[in-house]
Amino acid sequence: MSDYTHSLPSLLTAIQNTINDNADEVAQLDAAIGDGDHVINLQRGLDALSSMSDEFAQMAWSAAFMKIGMTLMSTMGGASGSLFGTLFVSMAKASKDKALDFAGFAEVFAQGVESVKQRGKADIGEKTMLDTLIPVSASLLSDAHHSVAVDIALNNAKTVAITGMQSTKNMLATKGRASFLGERAIGHIDAGARTSQLMICAIADHLIG
Ligand code: ADP
Ligand code: MG
């Protein structure tokens, strides 16, 4: 990855497209076991980011991550707004004065996911976005450690994102609104796990292509 963020505007467009294309499905997922607003929250955050797209292209990664995180926190609302916001604010701190080659990025992302765990007091297996984010982070770290080629690592990240998202279907929820439903949450995929997977797959496809 280069020091500057030229690719951010087009990445952001790819992310918005995949969320918009799957908005009805995500709305239904959150309606089934939450309050139905997750995709609207996320679209509001992405719209705010897209209005700043040109600024991002001129920034260093750390500054861009910070601006993305602060913007998501102040515009999205919902549990997911503070959690996605935390992800990027933490990545901003971790990437300060750090070379963002593949291995560096994997470490920065892992730090961001760790902060989401702390903020949400949640871990893998609780039927949340973390069931997508944690396996992706682990896969990137492991592939970077073993010097796997970036395109292969991105494909691996897609695979584990999809498996992780699907794994939420048969889980009981122990965090978030779905936790109020007990056994009735079983059989539904978590909305935040799905949007996290969609965004990760869009980013990976964009970088591979
Ligand atoms: P809200 O639940 O406040 O309406 P959203 O609908 O925007 O917020 O986001 C819900 C998503 O947030 C869930 O699908 C889940 O993935 C994620 N989430 C909720 N609580 C937590 C938590 N404590 N830790 C991690 N993720 C969480
Ligand atoms: Mg909701």
Coordinates of N, CA and C and ligand atoms in Angstrom, one line a residue:
M1 N 0.8 -1.2 0.0 CA 0.0 0.0 0.0 C 0.9 1.2 0.0
S2 N 0.5 2.2 -0.7 CA 1.3 3.5 -0.8 C 1.0 4.3 0.5
D3 N 1.8 5.3 0.7 CA 1.7 6.2 1.9 C 0.5 7.0 1.8
Y4 N 0.0 7.3 0.6 CA -1.2 8.1 0.5 C -2.4 7.4 0.0
T5 N -3.5 8.0 0.1 CA -4.8 7.3 0.1 C -5.5 7.5 -1.2
H6 N -4.8 7.6 -2.3 CA -5.5 7.9 -3.6 C -6.6 6.9 -3.8
S7 N -6.5 5.7 -3.4 CA -7.5 4.7 -3.7 C -8.8 4.8 -2.9
L8 N -8.8 5.6 -1.8 CA -9.9 5.7 -0.9 C -11.2 6.1 -1.6
P9 N -11.3 7.1 -2.4 CA -12.6 7.4 -3.0 C -13.2 6.3 -3.8
S10 N -12.4 5.6 -4.6 CA -13.0 4.5 -5.4 C -13.3 3.3 -4.5
L11 N -12.5 3.1 -3.4 CA -12.9 2.0 -2.5 C -14.2 2.3 -1.8
L12 N -14.4 3.6 -1.5 CA -15.6 4.0 -0.8 C -16.8 3.8 -1.7
T13 N -16.7 4.1 -3.0 CA -17.7 3.8 -3.9 C -18.1 2.4 -4.0
A14 N -17.1 1.5 -4.0 CA -17.3 0.1 -4.1 C -18.1 -0.4 -2.9
I15 N -17.7 0.2 -1.7 CA -18.4 -0.2 -0.4 C -19.8 0.2 -0.5
Q16 N -20.0 1.5 -0.9 CA -21.4 2.0 -0.9 C -22.3 1.2 -1.9
N17 N -21.7 0.8 -3.0 CA -22.5 0.0 -4.0 C -22.9 -1.3 -3.4
T18 N -22.0 -2.0 -2.7 CA -22.4 -3.3 -2.2 C -23.4 -3.2 -1.1
I19 N -23.3 -2.2 -0.3 CA -24.3 -2.0 0.8 C -25.7 -1.6 0.2
N20 N -25.6 -0.7 -0.8 CA -26.9 -0.3 -1.4 C -27.6 -1.5 -2.1
D21 N -26.7 -2.3 -2.8 CA -27.3 -3.5 -3.5 C -27.9 -4.5 -2.6
N22 N -27.4 -4.6 -1.4 CA -27.9 -5.6 -0.4 C -28.7 -5.0 0.7
A23 N -29.2 -3.7 0.5 CA -29.8 -3.0 1.6 C -31.1 -3.7 2.1
D24 N -31.9 -4.2 1.2 CA -33.2 -4.8 1.6 C -32.9 -6.0 2.5
E25 N -32.0 -6.8 2.0 CA -31.7 -8.0 2.8 C -31.2 -7.7 4.2
V26 N -30.3 -6.7 4.3 CA -29.7 -6.3 5.6 C -30.8 -5.7 6.5
A27 N -31.7 -4.9 5.9 CA -32.8 -4.4 6.7 C -33.7 -5.5 7.3
Q28 N -33.9 -6.5 6.5 CA -34.7 -7.6 7.0 C -34.0 -8.4 8.1
L29 N -32.7 -8.5 7.9 CA -31.9 -9.2 9.0 C -32.0 -8.5 10.3
D30 N -31.8 -7.2 10.3 CA -31.9 -6.4 11.5 C -33.3 -6.3 12.0
A31 N -34.3 -6.3 11.1 CA -35.7 -6.3 11.6 C -36.1 -7.6 12.3
A32 N -35.5 -8.7 11.9 CA -35.8 -10.0 12.4 C -35.4 -10.1 13.9
I33 N -34.2 -9.6 14.2 CA -33.6 -9.8 15.6 C -33.1 -8.5 16.2
G34 N -33.3 -7.4 15.5 CA -32.9 -6.1 16.1 C -34.1 -5.1 15.9
D35 N -33.8 -3.8 15.6 CA -34.8 -2.9 15.4 C -34.9 -2.4 13.9
G36 N -34.1 -3.0 13.0 CA -34.3 -2.8 11.6 C -33.5 -1.6 11.0
D37 N -32.8 -0.9 11.9 CA -32.2 0.4 11.3 C -30.7 0.2 10.9
H38 N -30.1 -0.9 11.0 CA -28.7 -1.1 10.8 C -28.2 -0.5 9.5
V39 N -29.0 -0.9 8.4 CA -28.5 -0.5 7.1 C -28.6 1.0 6.9
I40 N -29.7 1.5 7.5 CA -29.9 3.0 7.3 C -28.8 3.7 8.1
N41 N -28.5 3.2 9.3 CA -27.3 3.8 10.0 C -26.1 3.8 9.2
L42 N -25.8 2.7 8.6 CA -24.6 2.5 7.8 C -24.6 3.4 6.6
Q43 N -25.7 3.4 5.9 CA -25.8 4.2 4.7 C -25.6 5.7 5.0
R44 N -26.1 6.1 6.1 CA -25.9 7.5 6.5 C -24.4 7.8 6.8
G45 N -23.8 6.9 7.4 CA -22.3 7.1 7.7 C -21.5 7.1 6.4
L46 N -21.9 6.2 5.5 CA -21.1 6.1 4.2 C -21.4 7.3 3.3
D47 N -22.6 7.8 3.4 CA -22.9 9.1 2.6 C -22.1 10.2 3.2
A48 N -22.0 10.3 4.5 CA -21.1 11.4 5.1 C -19.7 11.2 4.6
L49 N -19.2 10.0 4.6 CA -17.8 9.8 4.1 C -17.7 10.2 2.7
S50 N -18.7 9.8 1.9 CA -18.5 10.0 0.5 C -18.5 11.5 0.1
S51 N -19.2 12.3 1.0 CA -19.1 13.8 0.7 C -17.7 14.4 1.0
M52 N -16.9 13.6 1.7 CA -15.5 14.1 2.0 C -14.5 13.3 1.2
S53 N -14.9 12.6 0.2 CA -14.1 11.7 -0.5 C -12.8 12.3 -1.1
D54 N -12.9 13.5 -1.6 CA -11.8 14.2 -2.2 C -10.7 14.5 -1.2
E55 N -11.2 14.9 0.0 CA -10.2 15.2 1.1 C -9.4 13.9 1.4
F56 N -10.1 12.8 1.5 CA -9.4 11.6 1.9 C -8.2 11.3 0.9
A57 N -8.4 11.5 -0.3 CA -7.4 11.1 -1.3 C -6.1 11.9 -1.1
Q58 N -6.1 13.0 -0.4 CA -4.9 13.8 -0.1 C -4.2 13.4 1.2
M59 N -4.9 12.6 2.0 CA -4.4 12.4 3.4 C -3.5 11.2 3.5
A60 N -2.6 11.2 4.6 CA -1.9 10.0 4.9 C -2.9 9.1 5.6
W61 N -2.6 7.8 5.6 CA -3.5 6.8 6.1 C -4.0 7.1 7.5
S62 N -3.1 7.4 8.4 CA -3.5 7.6 9.8 C -4.5 8.7 9.9
A63 N -4.3 9.8 9.2 CA -5.2 10.9 9.3 C -6.6 10.5 8.7
A64 N -6.5 9.8 7.6 CA -7.8 9.4 6.9 C -8.6 8.4 7.8
F65 N -7.9 7.5 8.5 CA -8.6 6.6 9.4 C -9.2 7.3 10.5
M66 N -8.5 8.3 11.0 CA -9.1 9.1 12.1 C -10.3 9.9 11.7
K67 N -10.3 10.5 10.5 CA -11.4 11.2 10.0 C -12.6 10.3 9.7
I68 N -12.3 9.1 9.2 CA -13.4 8.2 8.9 C -14.0 7.7 10.3
G69 N -13.2 7.4 11.2 CA -13.7 7.0 12.5 C -14.6 8.0 13.2
M70 N -14.1 9.3 13.2 CA -14.8 10.3 13.9 C -16.1 10.6 13.2
T71 N -16.1 10.5 11.8 CA -17.3 10.8 11.0 C -18.3 9.7 11.3
L72 N -17.9 8.5 11.3 CA -18.8 7.4 11.5 C -19.5 7.5 12.9
M73 N -18.6 7.8 13.9 CA -19.2 8.0 15.3 C -20.2 9.1 15.3
S74 N -20.0 10.2 14.6 CA -20.9 11.3 14.8 C -22.1 11.3 13.9
T75 N -22.0 10.4 12.8 CA -23.2 10.4 11.9 C -24.0 9.1 12.0
M76 N -23.4 8.0 12.3 CA -24.2 6.8 12.1 C -25.2 6.5 13.2
G77 N -24.9 6.7 14.5 CA -25.8 6.3 15.5 C -25.8 4.8 15.6
G78 N -26.6 4.3 16.6 CA -26.7 2.9 16.8 C -25.4 2.3 17.5
A79 N -25.5 1.1 17.9 CA -24.3 0.4 18.5 C -23.2 0.3 17.4
S80 N -23.7 0.1 16.2 CA -22.7 -0.1 15.1 C -21.9 1.1 14.8
G81 N -22.5 2.3 15.0 CA -21.8 3.6 14.7 C -20.6 3.7 15.7
S82 N -20.8 3.5 16.9 CA -19.7 3.6 17.9 C -18.6 2.5 17.6
L83 N -19.1 1.3 17.2 CA -18.2 0.2 17.0 C -17.3 0.4 15.8
F84 N -18.0 0.7 14.6 CA -17.2 0.9 13.4 C -16.3 2.2 13.6
G85 N -16.9 3.2 14.3 CA -16.0 4.4 14.6 C -14.8 4.0 15.4
T86 N -15.0 3.2 16.4 CA -13.9 2.7 17.2 C -12.8 2.0 16.4
L87 N -13.3 1.1 15.5 CA -12.4 0.4 14.6 C -11.4 1.3 13.9
F88 N -12.0 2.4 13.3 CA -11.1 3.3 12.5 C -10.3 4.2 13.4
V89 N -10.8 4.7 14.5 CA -10.0 5.6 15.4 C -8.8 4.8 15.9
S90 N -9.1 3.5 16.3 CA -8.0 2.7 16.8 C -7.0 2.4 15.7
M91 N -7.4 2.2 14.5 CA -6.5 1.9 13.3 C -5.7 3.2 13.1
A92 N -6.3 4.4 13.3 CA -5.6 5.6 13.1 C -4.4 5.7 14.1
K93 N -4.7 5.4 15.3 CA -3.6 5.4 16.3 C -2.5 4.4 16.0
A94 N -3.0 3.2 15.6 CA -2.0 2.2 15.4 C -1.1 2.4 14.1
S95 N -1.7 3.2 13.2 CA -0.9 3.4 11.9 C -0.1 4.6 11.9
K96 N -0.1 5.4 13.0 CA 0.8 6.6 13.1 C 2.2 6.2 12.9
D97 N 2.9 6.8 12.0 CA 4.3 6.6 11.7 C 4.7 5.1 11.4
K98 N 3.7 4.4 10.8 CA 3.9 3.0 10.5 C 3.8 2.8 9.0
A99 N 4.7 2.0 8.4 CA 4.6 1.7 7.0 C 3.4 0.8 6.8
L100 N 2.5 1.2 5.9 CA 1.4 0.3 5.7 C 1.6 -0.6 4.5
D101 N 2.6 -1.4 4.6 CA 2.7 -2.5 3.7 C 1.7 -3.6 4.2
F102 N 1.6 -4.7 3.5 CA 0.6 -5.7 3.9 C 0.7 -6.1 5.3
A103 N 1.9 -6.4 5.8 CA 2.1 -6.9 7.2 C 1.7 -5.8 8.1
G104 N 2.1 -4.5 7.8 CA 1.8 -3.4 8.7 C 0.3 -3.2 8.7
F105 N -0.4 -3.3 7.6 CA -1.9 -3.2 7.6 C -2.5 -4.2 8.4
A106 N -2.1 -5.5 8.3 CA -2.6 -6.6 9.1 C -2.5 -6.3 10.6
E107 N -1.4 -5.7 11.0 CA -1.3 -5.4 12.4 C -2.2 -4.3 12.9
V108 N -2.3 -3.3 12.0 CA -3.2 -2.1 12.3 C -4.6 -2.6 12.4
F109 N -5.0 -3.4 11.5 CA -6.4 -3.9 11.5 C -6.7 -4.7 12.7
A110 N -5.7 -5.6 13.1 CA -5.9 -6.4 14.3 C -6.0 -5.5 15.5
Q111 N -5.3 -4.4 15.6 CA -5.4 -3.5 16.7 C -6.8 -2.9 16.7
G112 N -7.3 -2.5 15.5 CA -8.7 -2.0 15.4 C -9.7 -3.0 15.9
V113 N -9.6 -4.2 15.5 CA -10.6 -5.2 15.9 C -10.5 -5.5 17.4
E114 N -9.3 -5.4 17.9 CA -9.1 -5.6 19.4 C -9.9 -4.5 20.1
S115 N -9.8 -3.3 19.6 CA -10.5 -2.1 20.3 C -12.1 -2.3 20.2
V116 N -12.5 -2.9 19.1 CA -14.0 -3.2 18.9 C -14.4 -4.2 20.0
K117 N -13.6 -5.2 20.2 CA -13.9 -6.2 21.2 C -14.0 -5.5 22.6
Q118 N -13.1 -4.7 22.9 CA -13.1 -4.0 24.2 C -14.3 -3.1 24.3
R119 N -14.5 -2.3 23.3 CA -15.6 -1.3 23.3 C -17.0 -2.0 23.5
G120 N -17.1 -3.1 22.7 CA -18.4 -3.9 22.8 C -18.5 -4.9 23.9
K121 N -17.4 -5.1 24.6 CA -17.3 -6.1 25.6 C -17.8 -7.4 25.0
A122 N -17.3 -7.7 23.9 CA -17.8 -8.9 23.1 C -16.6 -9.7 22.5
D123 N -16.8 -10.9 22.1 CA -15.8 -11.7 21.5 C -16.5 -12.6 20.4
I124 N -15.7 -13.4 19.8 CA -16.2 -14.3 18.8 C -17.2 -15.2 19.4
G125 N -18.3 -15.5 18.6 CA -19.3 -16.5 19.1 C -20.5 -15.8 19.8
E126 N -20.6 -14.5 19.7 CA -21.7 -13.8 20.4 C -22.7 -13.3 19.4
K127 N -22.6 -13.6 18.1 CA -23.5 -13.2 17.1 C -23.5 -11.7 16.8
T128 N -22.3 -11.2 16.5 CA -22.1 -9.8 16.2 C -21.2 -9.7 15.0
M129 N -20.9 -8.4 14.6 CA -19.9 -8.1 13.6 C -18.6 -8.7 13.9
L130 N -18.3 -9.0 15.1 CA -17.0 -9.6 15.5 C -16.8 -11.0 14.9
D131 N -17.9 -11.7 14.7 CA -17.8 -13.0 14.1 C -17.3 -13.0 12.6
T132 N -17.4 -11.8 12.0 CA -16.7 -11.6 10.7 C -15.4 -11.0 10.9
L133 N -15.3 -9.9 11.7 CA -14.0 -9.2 11.9 C -12.9 -10.0 12.5
I134 N -13.1 -10.8 13.5 CA -12.1 -11.5 14.2 C -11.4 -12.5 13.2
P135 N -12.2 -13.4 12.5 CA -11.5 -14.3 11.6 C -10.8 -13.7 10.5
V136 N -11.3 -12.5 10.0 CA -10.6 -11.8 8.9 C -9.2 -11.3 9.5
S137 N -9.3 -10.7 10.6 CA -8.0 -10.2 11.2 C -7.0 -11.3 11.4
A138 N -7.5 -12.5 11.9 CA -6.6 -13.6 12.2 C -6.0 -14.1 10.9
S139 N -6.8 -14.2 9.8 CA -6.4 -14.7 8.6 C -5.3 -13.7 8.0
L140 N -5.6 -12.4 8.0 CA -4.6 -11.5 7.5 C -3.3 -11.6 8.2
L141 N -3.3 -11.6 9.6 CA -2.1 -11.7 10.4 C -1.3 -12.9 10.0
S142 N -2.0 -14.1 9.9 CA -1.3 -15.3 9.7 C -0.7 -15.3 8.3
D143 N -1.5 -14.8 7.3 CA -0.9 -14.8 5.9 C 0.2 -13.8 5.8
A144 N 0.2 -12.7 6.5 CA 1.3 -11.7 6.5 C 2.5 -12.4 7.1
H145 N 2.3 -13.1 8.2 CA 3.4 -13.7 8.9 C 4.1 -14.8 8.0
H146 N 3.3 -15.5 7.2 CA 3.8 -16.5 6.3 C 4.2 -16.0 4.9
S147 N 4.2 -14.6 4.8 CA 4.5 -14.0 3.5 C 3.7 -14.5 2.3
V148 N 2.4 -14.8 2.6 CA 1.5 -15.2 1.5 C 1.3 -14.0 0.6
A149 N 1.2 -14.2 -0.7 CA 1.0 -13.2 -1.7 C -0.3 -12.4 -1.4
V150 N -0.3 -11.1 -1.6 CA -1.4 -10.3 -1.1 C -2.7 -10.7 -1.8
D151 N -2.7 -11.0 -3.1 CA -4.0 -11.4 -3.7 C -4.5 -12.7 -3.1
I152 N -3.7 -13.6 -2.8 CA -4.1 -14.9 -2.2 C -4.7 -14.6 -0.8
A153 N -3.9 -13.7 0.0 CA -4.4 -13.4 1.3 C -5.7 -12.7 1.3
L154 N -6.0 -11.8 0.2 CA -7.3 -11.1 0.1 C -8.4 -12.2 -0.2
N155 N -8.1 -13.1 -1.0 CA -9.1 -14.2 -1.2 C -9.3 -15.0 0.0
N156 N -8.3 -15.3 0.8 CA -8.5 -16.0 2.0 C -9.4 -15.2 3.0
A157 N -9.1 -13.9 3.0 CA -9.9 -13.0 3.9 C -11.4 -13.0 3.5
K158 N -11.7 -13.0 2.2 CA -13.1 -13.1 1.7 C -13.7 -14.4 2.2
T159 N -13.0 -15.5 2.0 CA -13.5 -16.8 2.4 C -13.9 -16.8 3.9
V160 N -13.0 -16.4 4.8 CA -13.2 -16.5 6.2 C -14.3 -15.4 6.6
A161 N -14.4 -14.3 5.9 CA -15.5 -13.4 6.2 C -16.8 -14.0 5.9
I162 N -16.9 -14.7 4.8 CA -18.2 -15.4 4.5 C -18.5 -16.5 5.5
T163 N -17.6 -17.3 5.8 CA -17.8 -18.4 6.8 C -18.2 -17.8 8.2
G164 N -17.5 -16.7 8.6 CA -17.8 -16.1 9.9 C -19.2 -15.5 9.9
M165 N -19.5 -14.8 8.8 CA -20.9 -14.2 8.7 C -21.9 -15.3 8.8
Q166 N -21.7 -16.4 8.1 CA -22.7 -17.5 8.1 C -22.8 -18.2 9.4
S167 N -21.7 -18.2 10.2 CA -21.6 -18.9 11.5 C -22.6 -18.2 12.5
T168 N -23.0 -16.9 12.2 CA -23.8 -16.3 13.2 C -25.3 -16.8 13.1
K169 N -25.6 -17.5 12.0 CA -27.0 -17.9 11.9 C -27.5 -18.8 13.0
N170 N -26.7 -19.7 13.4 CA -27.1 -20.7 14.4 C -26.7 -20.4 15.8
M171 N -26.2 -19.1 16.0 CA -25.7 -18.7 17.3 C -26.9 -18.1 18.2
L172 N -26.8 -18.3 19.5 CA -27.5 -17.4 20.4 C -26.8 -16.1 20.5
A173 N -27.5 -15.0 20.6 CA -26.9 -13.7 20.8 C -26.7 -13.4 22.3
T174 N -25.5 -13.0 22.6 CA -25.3 -12.6 24.0 C -24.9 -11.1 24.2
K175 N -24.9 -10.4 23.0 CA -24.6 -9.0 23.1 C -25.6 -8.3 22.1
G176 N -25.8 -7.0 22.3 CA -26.7 -6.3 21.4 C -28.2 -6.6 21.6
R177 N -29.0 -6.0 20.8 CA -30.5 -6.1 20.9 C -30.9 -7.6 20.7
A178 N -30.2 -8.3 19.9 CA -30.7 -9.7 19.6 C -30.6 -10.6 20.8
S179 N -29.8 -10.1 21.8 CA -29.6 -10.9 23.0 C -30.9 -11.0 23.9
F180 N -31.8 -10.0 23.6 CA -33.1 -10.0 24.3 C -34.0 -11.2 23.9
L181 N -33.7 -11.7 22.7 CA -34.6 -12.7 22.1 C -34.3 -14.1 22.5
G182 N -33.2 -14.4 23.1 CA -32.9 -15.8 23.5 C -32.9 -16.7 22.3
E183 N -33.5 -17.8 22.4 CA -33.5 -18.8 21.4 C -34.1 -18.4 20.1
R184 N -35.0 -17.4 20.2 CA -35.7 -16.9 18.9 C -34.7 -16.2 18.0
A185 N -33.5 -15.9 18.4 CA -32.5 -15.3 17.5 C -31.9 -16.3 16.6
I186 N -32.0 -17.6 17.0 CA -31.4 -18.7 16.3 C -32.1 -18.8 14.9
G187 N -31.3 -19.0 13.9 CA -31.8 -19.1 12.5 C -31.7 -17.8 11.7
H188 N -31.3 -16.7 12.3 CA -31.1 -15.5 11.6 C -29.6 -15.0 11.7
I189 N -29.1 -14.6 10.5 CA -27.8 -14.1 10.4 C -27.8 -12.7 11.1
D190 N -26.7 -12.3 11.7 CA -26.6 -11.0 12.3 C -26.3 -9.9 11.3
A191 N -27.0 -8.8 11.4 CA -26.9 -7.8 10.3 C -25.5 -7.2 10.3
G192 N -24.9 -6.9 11.4 CA -23.6 -6.3 11.4 C -22.5 -7.3 10.9
A193 N -22.7 -8.6 11.1 CA -21.8 -9.5 10.6 C -21.9 -9.5 9.1
R194 N -23.1 -9.4 8.6 CA -23.4 -9.4 7.1 C -22.8 -8.1 6.5
T195 N -23.0 -7.0 7.1 CA -22.5 -5.7 6.4 C -21.0 -5.7 6.5
S196 N -20.4 -6.2 7.6 CA -18.9 -6.3 7.7 C -18.4 -7.2 6.6
Q197 N -19.0 -8.3 6.4 CA -18.6 -9.3 5.3 C -18.7 -8.6 4.0
L198 N -19.8 -8.0 3.7 CA -20.0 -7.3 2.4 C -18.9 -6.3 2.1
M199 N -18.6 -5.5 3.2 CA -17.6 -4.4 3.0 C -16.2 -5.0 2.8
I200 N -15.9 -6.1 3.6 CA -14.6 -6.7 3.4 C -14.4 -7.3 2.0
C201 N -15.5 -8.0 1.6 CA -15.4 -8.6 0.2 C -15.3 -7.6 -0.8
A202 N -16.0 -6.4 -0.7 CA -15.9 -5.4 -1.7 C -14.5 -4.8 -1.7
I203 N -13.9 -4.6 -0.6 CA -12.6 -4.0 -0.5 C -11.6 -5.0 -1.1
A204 N -11.7 -6.3 -0.8 CA -10.8 -7.3 -1.3 C -10.9 -7.4 -2.8
D205 N -12.1 -7.4 -3.3 CA -12.3 -7.5 -4.8 C -11.7 -6.3 -5.5
H206 N -11.9 -5.1 -4.9 CA -11.4 -3.9 -5.4 C -9.9 -3.9 -5.5
L207 N -9.2 -4.4 -4.4 CA -7.8 -4.4 -4.4 C -7.2 -5.5 -5.3
I208 N -7.9 -6.6 -5.4 CA -7.5 -7.7 -6.3 C -7.6 -7.2 -7.7
G209 N -8.8 -6.6 -8.0 CA -9.0 -6.1 -9.4 C -8.1 -4.9 -9.7
Ligands
ADP1 P1 -28.5 -0.9 17.2 O1 -28.4 -2.3 17.7 O2 -28.1 0.1 18.3 O3 -29.8 -0.6 16.6 P2 -27.3 -1.1 14.6 O4 -28.6 -1.7 14.2 O5 -26.8 0.0 13.8 O6 -27.4 -0.6 16.1 O7 -26.2 -2.3 14.7 C1 -26.5 -3.5 15.2 C2 -25.2 -4.4 15.0 O8 -24.2 -4.0 15.9 C3 -25.5 -5.8 15.3 O9 -26.0 -6.5 14.2 C4 -24.1 -6.3 15.8 O10 -23.4 -6.8 14.7 C5 -23.4 -5.1 16.3 N1 -23.3 -5.1 17.7 C6 -24.3 -4.8 18.6 N2 -23.8 -4.8 19.9 C7 -22.5 -5.2 19.8 C8 -21.4 -5.5 20.7 N3 -21.6 -5.3 22.0 N4 -20.2 -5.9 20.2 C9 -20.0 -6.0 18.9 N5 -21.0 -5.8 17.9 C10 -22.2 -5.4 18.4
MG2 MG -30.5 -1.7 14.9

